[in-house]
JSON list of C-alpha atoms in Angstrom, two decimals:
[
{"chain": "A", "resi": 24, "resn": "UNK", "atom": "CA", "xyz": [153.40, -110.97, 23.90]},
{"chain": "A", "resi": 25, "resn": "UNK", "atom": "CA", "xyz": [155.75, -109.37, 21.38]},
{"chain": "A", "resi": 26, "resn": "UNK", "atom": "CA", "xyz": [156.69, -111.52, 18.37]},
{"chain": "A", "resi": 27, "resn": "UNK", "atom": "CA", "xyz": [160.31, -112.48, 18.12]},
{"chain": "A", "resi": 28, "resn": "UNK", "atom": "CA", "xyz": [162.41, -110.78, 15.46]},
{"chain": "A", "resi": 29, "resn": "UNK", "atom": "CA", "xyz": [163.76, -112.97, 12.67]},
{"chain": "A", "resi": 30, "resn": "UNK", "atom": "CA", "xyz": [167.37, -111.90, 11.93]},
{"chain": "A", "resi": 31, "resn": "UNK", "atom": "CA", "xyz": [167.72, -112.18, 8.14]},
{"chain": "A", "resi": 32, "resn": "UNK", "atom": "CA", "xyz": [170.51, -109.60, 7.81]},
{"chain": "A", "resi": 33, "resn": "UNK", "atom": "CA", "xyz": [170.65, -109.87, 4.03]},
{"chain": "A", "resi": 34, "resn": "UNK", "atom": "CA", "xyz": [166.92, -109.25, 3.63]},
{"chain": "A", "resi": 35, "resn": "UNK", "atom": "CA", "xyz": [166.21, -105.59, 4.38]},
{"chain": "A", "resi": 36, "resn": "UNK", "atom": "CA", "xyz": [166.70, -105.16, 8.10]},
{"chain": "A", "resi": 37, "resn": "UNK", "atom": "CA", "xyz": [166.22, -108.29, 10.19]},
{"chain": "A", "resi": 38, "resn": "UNK", "atom": "CA", "xyz": [164.45, -106.16, 12.85]},
{"chain": "A", "resi": 39, "resn": "UNK", "atom": "CA", "xyz": [161.68, -105.45, 10.35]},
{"chain": "A", "resi": 40, "resn": "UNK", "atom": "CA", "xyz": [160.64, -109.12, 10.13]},
{"chain": "A", "resi": 41, "resn": "UNK", "atom": "CA", "xyz": [158.93, -110.95, 12.99]},
{"chain": "A", "resi": 42, "resn": "UNK", "atom": "CA", "xyz": [158.29, -114.67, 13.47]},
{"chain": "A", "resi": 43, "resn": "UNK", "atom": "CA", "xyz": [154.86, -115.91, 12.51]},
{"chain": "A", "resi": 44, "resn": "UNK", "atom": "CA", "xyz": [155.31, -119.63, 12.90]},
{"chain": "A", "resi": 45, "resn": "UNK", "atom": "CA", "xyz": [152.45, -119.85, 15.36]},
{"chain": "A", "resi": 46, "resn": "UNK", "atom": "CA", "xyz": [150.07, -118.82, 12.57]},
{"chain": "A", "resi": 47, "resn": "UNK", "atom": "CA", "xyz": [150.50, -122.30, 11.04]},
{"chain": "A", "resi": 48, "resn": "UNK", "atom": "CA", "xyz": [148.24, -123.67, 13.82]},
{"chain": "A", "resi": 49, "resn": "UNK", "atom": "CA", "xyz": [145.30, -121.60, 12.51]},
{"chain": "A", "resi": 50, "resn": "UNK", "atom": "CA", "xyz": [143.19, -122.95, 9.64]},
{"chain": "A", "resi": 51, "resn": "UNK", "atom": "CA", "xyz": [142.32, -119.35, 8.65]},
{"chain": "A", "resi": 52, "resn": "UNK", "atom": "CA", "xyz": [145.99, -118.72, 7.98]},
{"chain": "A", "resi": 53, "resn": "UNK", "atom": "CA", "xyz": [146.15, -121.62, 5.52]},
{"chain": "A", "resi": 54, "resn": "UNK", "atom": "CA", "xyz": [143.05, -120.54, 3.69]},
{"chain": "A", "resi": 55, "resn": "UNK", "atom": "CA", "xyz": [144.39, -116.96, 3.54]},
{"chain": "A", "resi": 56, "resn": "UNK", "atom": "CA", "xyz": [147.74, -118.25, 2.28]},
{"chain": "A", "resi": 57, "resn": "UNK", "atom": "CA", "xyz": [146.01, -119.99, -0.59]},
{"chain": "A", "resi": 58, "resn": "UNK", "atom": "CA", "xyz": [143.79, -116.99, -1.37]},
{"chain": "A", "resi": 59, "resn": "UNK", "atom": "CA", "xyz": [146.89, -114.78, -1.63]},
{"chain": "A", "resi": 60, "resn": "UNK", "atom": "CA", "xyz": [149.11, -117.23, -3.52]},
{"chain": "A", "resi": 61, "resn": "UNK", "atom": "CA", "xyz": [146.74, -119.29, -5.58]},
{"chain": "A", "resi": 62, "resn": "UNK", "atom": "CA", "xyz": [143.70, -117.06, -6.09]},
{"chain": "A", "resi": 63, "resn": "UNK", "atom": "CA", "xyz": [141.31, -119.25, -4.11]},
{"chain": "A", "resi": 64, "resn": "UNK", "atom": "CA", "xyz": [138.03, -117.33, -3.84]},
{"chain": "A", "resi": 65, "resn": "UNK", "atom": "CA", "xyz": [137.44, -115.53, -0.53]},
{"chain": "A", "resi": 66, "resn": "UNK", "atom": "CA", "xyz": [133.80, -116.61, -0.73]},
{"chain": "A", "resi": 67, "resn": "UNK", "atom": "CA", "xyz": [134.80, -120.30, -0.45]},
{"chain": "A", "resi": 68, "resn": "UNK", "atom": "CA", "xyz": [135.87, -119.92, 3.24]},
{"chain": "A", "resi": 69, "resn": "UNK", "atom": "CA", "xyz": [132.91, -121.70, 4.73]},
{"chain": "A", "resi": 70, "resn": "UNK", "atom": "CA", "xyz": [133.09, -124.39, 2.06]},
{"chain": "A", "resi": 71, "resn": "UNK", "atom": "CA", "xyz": [136.54, -125.22, 3.41]},
{"chain": "A", "resi": 72, "resn": "UNK", "atom": "CA", "xyz": [135.54, -125.08, 7.04]},
{"chain": "A", "resi": 73, "resn": "UNK", "atom": "CA", "xyz": [136.95, -121.57, 7.69]},
{"chain": "A", "resi": 74, "resn": "UNK", "atom": "CA", "xyz": [135.13, -118.88, 9.64]},
{"chain": "A", "resi": 75, "resn": "UNK", "atom": "CA", "xyz": [134.82, -115.94, 7.18]},
{"chain": "A", "resi": 76, "resn": "UNK", "atom": "CA", "xyz": [135.48, -113.46, 10.00]},
{"chain": "A", "resi": 77, "resn": "UNK", "atom": "CA", "xyz": [138.65, -115.35, 10.98]},
{"chain": "A", "resi": 78, "resn": "UNK", "atom": "CA", "xyz": [139.76, -115.17, 7.36]},
{"chain": "A", "resi": 79, "resn": "UNK", "atom": "CA", "xyz": [139.08, -111.40, 7.19]},
{"chain": "A", "resi": 80, "resn": "UNK", "atom": "CA", "xyz": [141.08, -110.94, 10.37]},
{"chain": "A", "resi": 81, "resn": "UNK", "atom": "CA", "xyz": [143.97, -112.94, 8.93]},
{"chain": "A", "resi": 82, "resn": "UNK", "atom": "CA", "xyz": [143.90, -110.92, 5.73]},
{"chain": "A", "resi": 83, "resn": "UNK", "atom": "CA", "xyz": [144.15, -107.77, 7.86]},
{"chain": "A", "resi": 84, "resn": "UNK", "atom": "CA", "xyz": [146.91, -109.30, 9.96]},
{"chain": "A", "resi": 85, "resn": "UNK", "atom": "CA", "xyz": [149.11, -110.33, 7.02]},
{"chain": "A", "resi": 86, "resn": "UNK", "atom": "CA", "xyz": [148.29, -107.20, 4.99]},
{"chain": "A", "resi": 87, "resn": "UNK", "atom": "CA", "xyz": [148.91, -104.49, 7.58]},
{"chain": "A", "resi": 88, "resn": "UNK", "atom": "CA", "xyz": [151.35, -101.94, 6.14]},
{"chain": "A", "resi": 89, "resn": "UNK", "atom": "CA", "xyz": [151.84, -100.45, 9.60]},
{"chain": "A", "resi": 90, "resn": "UNK", "atom": "CA", "xyz": [153.32, -103.66, 11.02]},
{"chain": "A", "resi": 91, "resn": "UNK", "atom": "CA", "xyz": [156.66, -105.39, 10.43]},
{"chain": "A", "resi": 92, "resn": "UNK", "atom": "CA", "xyz": [156.88, -108.13, 7.82]},
{"chain": "A", "resi": 93, "resn": "UNK", "atom": "CA", "xyz": [155.95, -111.61, 8.94]},
{"chain": "A", "resi": 94, "resn": "UNK", "atom": "CA", "xyz": [158.14, -114.68, 8.38]},
{"chain": "A", "resi": 95, "resn": "UNK", "atom": "CA", "xyz": [157.44, -118.38, 8.71]},
{"chain": "A", "resi": 96, "resn": "UNK", "atom": "CA", "xyz": [160.52, -120.58, 8.82]},
{"chain": "A", "resi": 97, "resn": "UNK", "atom": "CA", "xyz": [161.40, -124.00, 7.45]},
{"chain": "A", "resi": 98, "resn": "UNK", "atom": "CA", "xyz": [164.79, -125.13, 8.78]},
{"chain": "A", "resi": 99, "resn": "UNK", "atom": "CA", "xyz": [166.37, -128.00, 6.81]},
{"chain": "A", "resi": 100, "resn": "UNK", "atom": "CA", "xyz": [169.57, -129.99, 6.56]},
{"chain": "A", "resi": 101, "resn": "UNK", "atom": "CA", "xyz": [173.00, -128.47, 6.94]},
{"chain": "A", "resi": 102, "resn": "UNK", "atom": "CA", "xyz": [171.94, -125.37, 8.83]},
{"chain": "A", "resi": 103, "resn": "UNK", "atom": "CA", "xyz": [169.88, -124.03, 5.88]},
{"chain": "A", "resi": 104, "resn": "UNK", "atom": "CA", "xyz": [166.50, -122.36, 6.30]},
{"chain": "A", "resi": 105, "resn": "UNK", "atom": "CA", "xyz": [163.72, -121.49, 3.89]},
{"chain": "A", "resi": 106, "resn": "UNK", "atom": "CA", "xyz": [161.67, -118.42, 4.74]},
{"chain": "A", "resi": 107, "resn": "UNK", "atom": "CA", "xyz": [158.24, -117.25, 3.51]},
{"chain": "A", "resi": 108, "resn": "UNK", "atom": "CA", "xyz": [157.95, -113.51, 4.22]},
{"chain": "A", "resi": 109, "resn": "UNK", "atom": "CA", "xyz": [154.88, -111.27, 3.92]},
{"chain": "A", "resi": 110, "resn": "UNK", "atom": "CA", "xyz": [155.72, -107.61, 3.45]},
{"chain": "A", "resi": 111, "resn": "UNK", "atom": "CA", "xyz": [153.38, -104.64, 2.95]},
{"chain": "A", "resi": 112, "resn": "UNK", "atom": "CA", "xyz": [153.64, -101.05, 1.92]},
{"chain": "A", "resi": 113, "resn": "UNK", "atom": "CA", "xyz": [150.96, -98.51, 1.32]},
{"chain": "A", "resi": 114, "resn": "UNK", "atom": "CA", "xyz": [150.62, -99.43, -2.36]},
{"chain": "A", "resi": 115, "resn": "UNK", "atom": "CA", "xyz": [152.12, -102.87, -2.62]},
{"chain": "A", "resi": 116, "resn": "UNK", "atom": "CA", "xyz": [152.31, -106.30, -0.92]},
{"chain": "A", "resi": 117, "resn": "UNK", "atom": "CA", "xyz": [154.62, -109.20, -1.61]},
{"chain": "A", "resi": 118, "resn": "UNK", "atom": "CA", "xyz": [155.24, -112.75, -0.43]},
{"chain": "A", "resi": 119, "resn": "UNK", "atom": "CA", "xyz": [158.91, -113.76, -0.79]},
{"chain": "A", "resi": 120, "resn": "UNK", "atom": "CA", "xyz": [160.24, -117.35, -0.79]},
{"chain": "A", "resi": 121, "resn": "UNK", "atom": "CA", "xyz": [163.87, -117.42, 0.25]},
{"chain": "A", "resi": 122, "resn": "UNK", "atom": "CA", "xyz": [166.66, -119.81, 1.21]},
{"chain": "A", "resi": 123, "resn": "UNK", "atom": "CA", "xyz": [169.42, -118.75, 3.63]},
{"chain": "A", "resi": 124, "resn": "UNK", "atom": "CA", "xyz": [172.47, -120.05, 5.40]},
{"chain": "A", "resi": 125, "resn": "UNK", "atom": "CA", "xyz": [174.32, -117.94, 7.97]},
{"chain": "A", "resi": 126, "resn": "UNK", "atom": "CA", "xyz": [177.69, -118.59, 6.31]},
{"chain": "A", "resi": 127, "resn": "UNK", "atom": "CA", "xyz": [176.67, -117.37, 2.86]},
{"chain": "A", "resi": 128, "resn": "UNK", "atom": "CA", "xyz": [176.41, -113.60, 3.27]},
{"chain": "A", "resi": 129, "resn": "UNK", "atom": "CA", "xyz": [173.65, -113.62, 0.65]},
{"chain": "A", "resi": 130, "resn": "UNK", "atom": "CA", "xyz": [170.18, -115.03, -0.02]},
{"chain": "A", "resi": 131, "resn": "UNK", "atom": "CA", "xyz": [168.86, -117.57, -2.47]},
{"chain": "A", "resi": 132, "resn": "UNK", "atom": "CA", "xyz": [165.58, -116.48, -4.03]},
{"chain": "A", "resi": 133, "resn": "UNK", "atom": "CA", "xyz": [163.00, -119.06, -4.87]},
{"chain": "A", "resi": 134, "resn": "UNK", "atom": "CA", "xyz": [159.88, -117.15, -5.86]},
{"chain": "A", "resi": 135, "resn": "UNK", "atom": "CA", "xyz": [157.73, -114.04, -5.14]},
{"chain": "A", "resi": 136, "resn": "UNK", "atom": "CA", "xyz": [154.02, -113.44, -5.20]},
{"chain": "A", "resi": 137, "resn": "UNK", "atom": "CA", "xyz": [153.18, -109.79, -5.86]},
{"chain": "A", "resi": 138, "resn": "UNK", "atom": "CA", "xyz": [152.90, -107.21, -8.65]},
{"chain": "A", "resi": 139, "resn": "UNK", "atom": "CA", "xyz": [156.28, -108.26, -10.06]},
{"chain": "A", "resi": 140, "resn": "UNK", "atom": "CA", "xyz": [156.02, -111.89, -9.17]},
{"chain": "A", "resi": 141, "resn": "UNK", "atom": "CA", "xyz": [158.52, -114.52, -10.15]},
{"chain": "A", "resi": 142, "resn": "UNK", "atom": "CA", "xyz": [158.76, -118.29, -9.98]},
{"chain": "A", "resi": 143, "resn": "UNK", "atom": "CA", "xyz": [158.65, -121.20, -9.77]},
{"chain": "A", "resi": 144, "resn": "UNK", "atom": "CA", "xyz": [161.39, -121.90, -7.27]},
{"chain": "A", "resi": 145, "resn": "UNK", "atom": "CA", "xyz": [161.07, -125.59, -6.34]},
{"chain": "A", "resi": 146, "resn": "UNK", "atom": "CA", "xyz": [160.78, -128.87, -8.14]},
{"chain": "A", "resi": 147, "resn": "UNK", "atom": "CA", "xyz": [158.48, -131.54, -6.71]},
{"chain": "A", "resi": 148, "resn": "UNK", "atom": "CA", "xyz": [161.37, -133.68, -5.34]},
{"chain": "A", "resi": 149, "resn": "UNK", "atom": "CA", "xyz": [162.84, -130.60, -3.63]},
{"chain": "A", "resi": 150, "resn": "UNK", "atom": "CA", "xyz": [159.49, -129.69, -2.06]},
{"chain": "A", "resi": 151, "resn": "UNK", "atom": "CA", "xyz": [159.01, -133.17, -0.69]},
{"chain": "A", "resi": 152, "resn": "UNK", "atom": "CA", "xyz": [162.60, -133.24, 0.58]},
{"chain": "A", "resi": 153, "resn": "UNK", "atom": "CA", "xyz": [162.22, -129.92, 2.40]},
{"chain": "A", "resi": 154, "resn": "UNK", "atom": "CA", "xyz": [158.90, -130.91, 3.86]},
{"chain": "A", "resi": 155, "resn": "UNK", "atom": "CA", "xyz": [160.42, -134.02, 5.42]},
{"chain": "A", "resi": 156, "resn": "UNK", "atom": "CA", "xyz": [163.73, -132.50, 6.60]},
{"chain": "A", "resi": 157, "resn": "UNK", "atom": "CA", "xyz": [162.73, -130.94, 9.92]},
{"chain": "A", "resi": 158, "resn": "UNK", "atom": "CA", "xyz": [165.70, -130.23, 12.28]},
{"chain": "A", "resi": 159, "resn": "UNK", "atom": "CA", "xyz": [165.37, -131.03, 15.99]},
{"chain": "A", "resi": 160, "resn": "UNK", "atom": "CA", "xyz": [165.55, -127.91, 18.13]},
{"chain": "A", "resi": 161, "resn": "UNK", "atom": "CA", "xyz": [165.62, -125.44, 15.26]},
{"chain": "A", "resi": 162, "resn": "UNK", "atom": "CA", "xyz": [163.30, -122.44, 15.25]},
{"chain": "A", "resi": 163, "resn": "UNK", "atom": "CA", "xyz": [160.45, -122.76, 12.76]},
{"chain": "A", "resi": 164, "resn": "UNK", "atom": "CA", "xyz": [157.98, -125.35, 11.52]},
{"chain": "A", "resi": 165, "resn": "UNK", "atom": "CA", "xyz": [158.63, -129.03, 12.21]},
{"chain": "A", "resi": 166, "resn": "UNK", "atom": "CA", "xyz": [155.43, -130.64, 10.95]},
{"chain": "A", "resi": 167, "resn": "UNK", "atom": "CA", "xyz": [155.81, -132.05, 7.39]},
{"chain": "A", "resi": 168, "resn": "UNK", "atom": "CA", "xyz": [152.31, -131.11, 6.32]},
{"chain": "A", "resi": 169, "resn": "UNK", "atom": "CA", "xyz": [152.73, -127.50, 7.37]},
{"chain": "A", "resi": 170, "resn": "UNK", "atom": "CA", "xyz": [156.17, -127.27, 5.77]},
{"chain": "A", "resi": 171, "resn": "UNK", "atom": "CA", "xyz": [154.88, -128.68, 2.47]},
{"chain": "A", "resi": 172, "resn": "UNK", "atom": "CA", "xyz": [151.82, -126.41, 2.32]},
{"chain": "A", "resi": 173, "resn": "UNK", "atom": "CA", "xyz": [153.78, -123.32, 3.19]},
{"chain": "A", "resi": 174, "resn": "UNK", "atom": "CA", "xyz": [156.25, -123.84, 0.35]},
{"chain": "A", "resi": 175, "resn": "UNK", "atom": "CA", "xyz": [153.73, -125.22, -2.13]},
{"chain": "A", "resi": 176, "resn": "UNK", "atom": "CA", "xyz": [153.23, -121.90, -3.97]},
{"chain": "A", "resi": 177, "resn": "UNK", "atom": "CA", "xyz": [156.87, -122.03, -5.03]},
{"chain": "A", "resi": 178, "resn": "UNK", "atom": "CA", "xyz": [156.33, -125.37, -6.83]},
{"chain": "A", "resi": 179, "resn": "UNK", "atom": "CA", "xyz": [156.45, -125.64, -10.58]},
{"chain": "A", "resi": 180, "resn": "UNK", "atom": "CA", "xyz": [157.46, -128.90, -12.18]},
{"chain": "A", "resi": 181, "resn": "UNK", "atom": "CA", "xyz": [156.34, -130.64, -15.36]},
{"chain": "A", "resi": 182, "resn": "UNK", "atom": "CA", "xyz": [157.32, -133.93, -13.76]},
{"chain": "A", "resi": 183, "resn": "UNK", "atom": "CA", "xyz": [155.09, -133.57, -10.70]},
{"chain": "A", "resi": 184, "resn": "UNK", "atom": "CA", "xyz": [153.74, -137.10, -10.25]},
{"chain": "A", "resi": 185, "resn": "UNK", "atom": "CA", "xyz": [150.07, -138.11, -10.33]},
{"chain": "A", "resi": 186, "resn": "UNK", "atom": "CA", "xyz": [150.35, -139.06, -6.63]},
{"chain": "A", "resi": 187, "resn": "UNK", "atom": "CA", "xyz": [151.08, -135.49, -5.64]},
{"chain": "A", "resi": 188, "resn": "UNK", "atom": "CA", "xyz": [147.40, -134.71, -5.33]},
{"chain": "A", "resi": 189, "resn": "UNK", "atom": "CA", "xyz": [147.04, -137.33, -2.63]},
{"chain": "A", "resi": 190, "resn": "UNK", "atom": "CA", "xyz": [150.08, -136.03, -0.77]},
{"chain": "A", "resi": 191, "resn": "UNK", "atom": "CA", "xyz": [148.75, -132.46, -0.81]},
{"chain": "A", "resi": 192, "resn": "UNK", "atom": "CA", "xyz": [145.22, -133.60, 0.10]},
{"chain": "A", "resi": 193, "resn": "UNK", "atom": "CA", "xyz": [146.56, -135.49, 3.09]},
{"chain": "A", "resi": 194, "resn": "UNK", "atom": "CA", "xyz": [148.54, -132.42, 4.19]},
{"chain": "A", "resi": 195, "resn": "UNK", "atom": "CA", "xyz": [145.40, -130.24, 3.86]},
{"chain": "A", "resi": 196, "resn": "UNK", "atom": "CA", "xyz": [143.44, -132.64, 6.03]},
{"chain": "A", "resi": 197, "resn": "UNK", "atom": "CA", "xyz": [146.29, -132.69, 8.56]},
{"chain": "A", "resi": 198, "resn": "UNK", "atom": "CA", "xyz": [146.08, -128.91, 9.05]},
{"chain": "A", "resi": 199, "resn": "UNK", "atom": "CA", "xyz": [142.32, -129.02, 9.56]},
{"chain": "A", "resi": 200, "resn": "UNK", "atom": "CA", "xyz": [140.55, -128.77, 6.17]},
{"chain": "A", "resi": 201, "resn": "UNK", "atom": "CA", "xyz": [137.53, -131.07, 5.92]},
{"chain": "A", "resi": 202, "resn": "UNK", "atom": "CA", "xyz": [138.50, -134.36, 4.30]},
{"chain": "A", "resi": 203, "resn": "UNK", "atom": "CA", "xyz": [135.67, -134.06, 1.78]},
{"chain": "A", "resi": 204, "resn": "UNK", "atom": "CA", "xyz": [137.01, -130.74, 0.51]},
{"chain": "A", "resi": 205, "resn": "UNK", "atom": "CA", "xyz": [140.75, -131.49, 0.70]},
{"chain": "A", "resi": 206, "resn": "UNK", "atom": "CA", "xyz": [140.96, -133.45, -2.54]},
{"chain": "A", "resi": 207, "resn": "UNK", "atom": "CA", "xyz": [139.15, -130.77, -4.51]},
{"chain": "A", "resi": 208, "resn": "UNK", "atom": "CA", "xyz": [141.34, -128.06, -3.03]},
{"chain": "A", "resi": 209, "resn": "UNK", "atom": "CA", "xyz": [144.51, -130.07, -3.70]},
{"chain": "A", "resi": 210, "resn": "UNK", "atom": "CA", "xyz": [143.54, -130.36, -7.37]},
{"chain": "A", "resi": 211, "resn": "UNK", "atom": "CA", "xyz": [143.08, -126.62, -7.56]},
{"chain": "A", "resi": 212, "resn": "UNK", "atom": "CA", "xyz": [146.38, -125.85, -5.83]},
{"chain": "A", "resi": 213, "resn": "UNK", "atom": "CA", "xyz": [148.44, -128.20, -8.01]},
{"chain": "A", "resi": 214, "resn": "UNK", "atom": "CA", "xyz": [146.78, -126.93, -11.13]},
{"chain": "A", "resi": 215, "resn": "UNK", "atom": "CA", "xyz": [148.00, -123.45, -10.29]},
{"chain": "A", "resi": 216, "resn": "UNK", "atom": "CA", "xyz": [151.37, -124.26, -8.82]},
{"chain": "A", "resi": 217, "resn": "UNK", "atom": "CA", "xyz": [153.00, -125.30, -12.05]},
{"chain": "A", "resi": 218, "resn": "UNK", "atom": "CA", "xyz": [152.52, -121.79, -13.53]},
{"chain": "A", "resi": 219, "resn": "UNK", "atom": "CA", "xyz": [151.61, -121.51, -17.17]},
{"chain": "A", "resi": 220, "resn": "UNK", "atom": "CA", "xyz": [154.70, -123.10, -18.73]},
{"chain": "A", "resi": 221, "resn": "UNK", "atom": "CA", "xyz": [155.06, -126.25, -16.60]},
{"chain": "A", "resi": 222, "resn": "UNK", "atom": "CA", "xyz": [158.86, -125.93, -16.39]},
{"chain": "A", "resi": 223, "resn": "UNK", "atom": "CA", "xyz": [161.51, -128.61, -16.24]},
{"chain": "A", "resi": 224, "resn": "UNK", "atom": "CA", "xyz": [164.56, -128.86, -14.03]},
{"chain": "A", "resi": 225, "resn": "UNK", "atom": "CA", "xyz": [168.12, -129.92, -14.88]},
{"chain": "A", "resi": 226, "resn": "UNK", "atom": "CA", "xyz": [171.64, -129.91, -13.50]},
{"chain": "A", "resi": 227, "resn": "UNK", "atom": "CA", "xyz": [174.08, -128.16, -15.80]},
{"chain": "A", "resi": 228, "resn": "UNK", "atom": "CA", "xyz": [177.82, -128.11, -15.92]},
{"chain": "A", "resi": 229, "resn": "UNK", "atom": "CA", "xyz": [179.44, -125.91, -13.34]},
{"chain": "A", "resi": 230, "resn": "UNK", "atom": "CA", "xyz": [176.99, -126.37, -10.42]},
{"chain": "A", "resi": 231, "resn": "UNK", "atom": "CA", "xyz": [175.35, -129.31, -8.63]},
{"chain": "A", "resi": 232, "resn": "UNK", "atom": "CA", "xyz": [172.23, -127.21, -8.03]},
{"chain": "A", "resi": 233, "resn": "UNK", "atom": "CA", "xyz": [169.46, -127.65, -10.63]},
{"chain": "A", "resi": 234, "resn": "UNK", "atom": "CA", "xyz": [168.16, -124.75, -12.71]},
{"chain": "A", "resi": 235, "resn": "UNK", "atom": "CA", "xyz": [164.64, -124.14, -14.02]},
{"chain": "A", "resi": 236, "resn": "UNK", "atom": "CA", "xyz": [163.59, -123.78, -17.64]},
{"chain": "A", "resi": 237, "resn": "UNK", "atom": "CA", "xyz": [161.07, -121.01, -16.93]},
{"chain": "A", "resi": 238, "resn": "UNK", "atom": "CA", "xyz": [162.01, -117.51, -18.01]},
{"chain": "A", "resi": 239, "resn": "UNK", "atom": "CA", "xyz": [160.17, -116.21, -14.95]},
{"chain": "A", "resi": 240, "resn": "UNK", "atom": "CA", "xyz": [162.08, -118.21, -12.40]},
{"chain": "A", "resi": 241, "resn": "UNK", "atom": "CA", "xyz": [164.86, -116.80, -10.18]},
{"chain": "A", "resi": 242, "resn": "UNK", "atom": "CA", "xyz": [166.39, -120.26, -10.56]},
{"chain": "A", "resi": 243, "resn": "UNK", "atom": "CA", "xyz": [167.35, -119.83, -14.19]},
{"chain": "A", "resi": 244, "resn": "UNK", "atom": "CA", "xyz": [170.74, -119.63, -12.48]},
{"chain": "A", "resi": 245, "resn": "UNK", "atom": "CA", "xyz": [171.95, -121.85, -9.63]},
{"chain": "A", "resi": 246, "resn": "UNK", "atom": "CA", "xyz": [170.31, -121.01, -6.32]},
{"chain": "A", "resi": 247, "resn": "UNK", "atom": "CA", "xyz": [172.37, -118.59, -4.18]},
{"chain": "A", "resi": 248, "resn": "UNK", "atom": "CA", "xyz": [174.71, -117.95, -7.06]},
{"chain": "A", "resi": 249, "resn": "UNK", "atom": "CA", "xyz": [178.14, -116.91, -5.80]},
{"chain": "A", "resi": 250, "resn": "UNK", "atom": "CA", "xyz": [178.40, -119.28, -2.79]},
{"chain": "A", "resi": 251, "resn": "UNK", "atom": "CA", "xyz": [181.53, -121.49, -2.61]},
{"chain": "A", "resi": 252, "resn": "UNK", "atom": "CA", "xyz": [181.71, -124.86, -4.38]},
{"chain": "A", "resi": 253, "resn": "UNK", "atom": "CA", "xyz": [181.58, -126.57, -0.97]},
{"chain": "A", "resi": 254, "resn": "UNK", "atom": "CA", "xyz": [178.50, -124.59, 0.01]},
{"chain": "A", "resi": 255, "resn": "UNK", "atom": "CA", "xyz": [176.83, -125.39, -3.30]},
{"chain": "A", "resi": 256, "resn": "UNK", "atom": "CA", "xyz": [177.49, -129.13, -2.75]},
{"chain": "A", "resi": 257, "resn": "UNK", "atom": "CA", "xyz": [175.95, -128.89, 0.76]},
{"chain": "A", "resi": 258, "resn": "UNK", "atom": "CA", "xyz": [172.90, -127.04, -0.57]},
{"chain": "A", "resi": 259, "resn": "UNK", "atom": "CA", "xyz": [172.38, -129.51, -3.38]},
{"chain": "A", "resi": 260, "resn": "UNK", "atom": "CA", "xyz": [172.53, -132.39, -0.94]},
{"chain": "A", "resi": 261, "resn": "UNK", "atom": "CA", "xyz": [170.10, -130.68, 1.41]},
{"chain": "A", "resi": 262, "resn": "UNK", "atom": "CA", "xyz": [167.70, -130.22, -1.54]},
{"chain": "A", "resi": 263, "resn": "UNK", "atom": "CA", "xyz": [167.95, -133.93, -2.30]},
{"chain": "A", "resi": 264, "resn": "UNK", "atom": "CA", "xyz": [170.33, -133.91, -5.31]}
]
């Protein structure tokens, strides 16, 4: 069965990106996602209940330069969608974290993992809001645990609460990680997700959309800069502001 194309006209050519939402039902995908984005050791696969051969196959699947890019989708309020897109070339691979609305004519960039990586792109309240804002009938992930874990690498927030570890551990158990390993893995993921500078978030005059204090974040400026004031208000509300 041929994977459906994901039409993100503003991101390269929509025909070059195919839907990979079904991968979120595979524990090997989640482990591979964390290996790529958080530097979890490949050798830890069995420790986390993952078949090493399945992990190797997933690495090959997500890293194949001969295949189109792969996108997982997180639809949220107001017709917005977040995308996580794996792309590969002969000498480079990237994972892009994007926000899109069909009326914008542009993309909002959250973060990127790769040789020229940038981030963070989400505060903790935004991540929780997006995880819990599934839209009935929309293409993409609906399960809150999967939505949260997919976007987790974009997180960076000095005000991430102590209870976040339990939230992430519960999500890890929900997607199939052994309960006894989920807490340890959650601690590792949250330790990495804040990046080195543990940035803060604030709303400044001129836009309702918060900006990030990190020099490495695309969100040093309001997300999707250049959209109309009405669109910015809708996006801020959809992000929980």
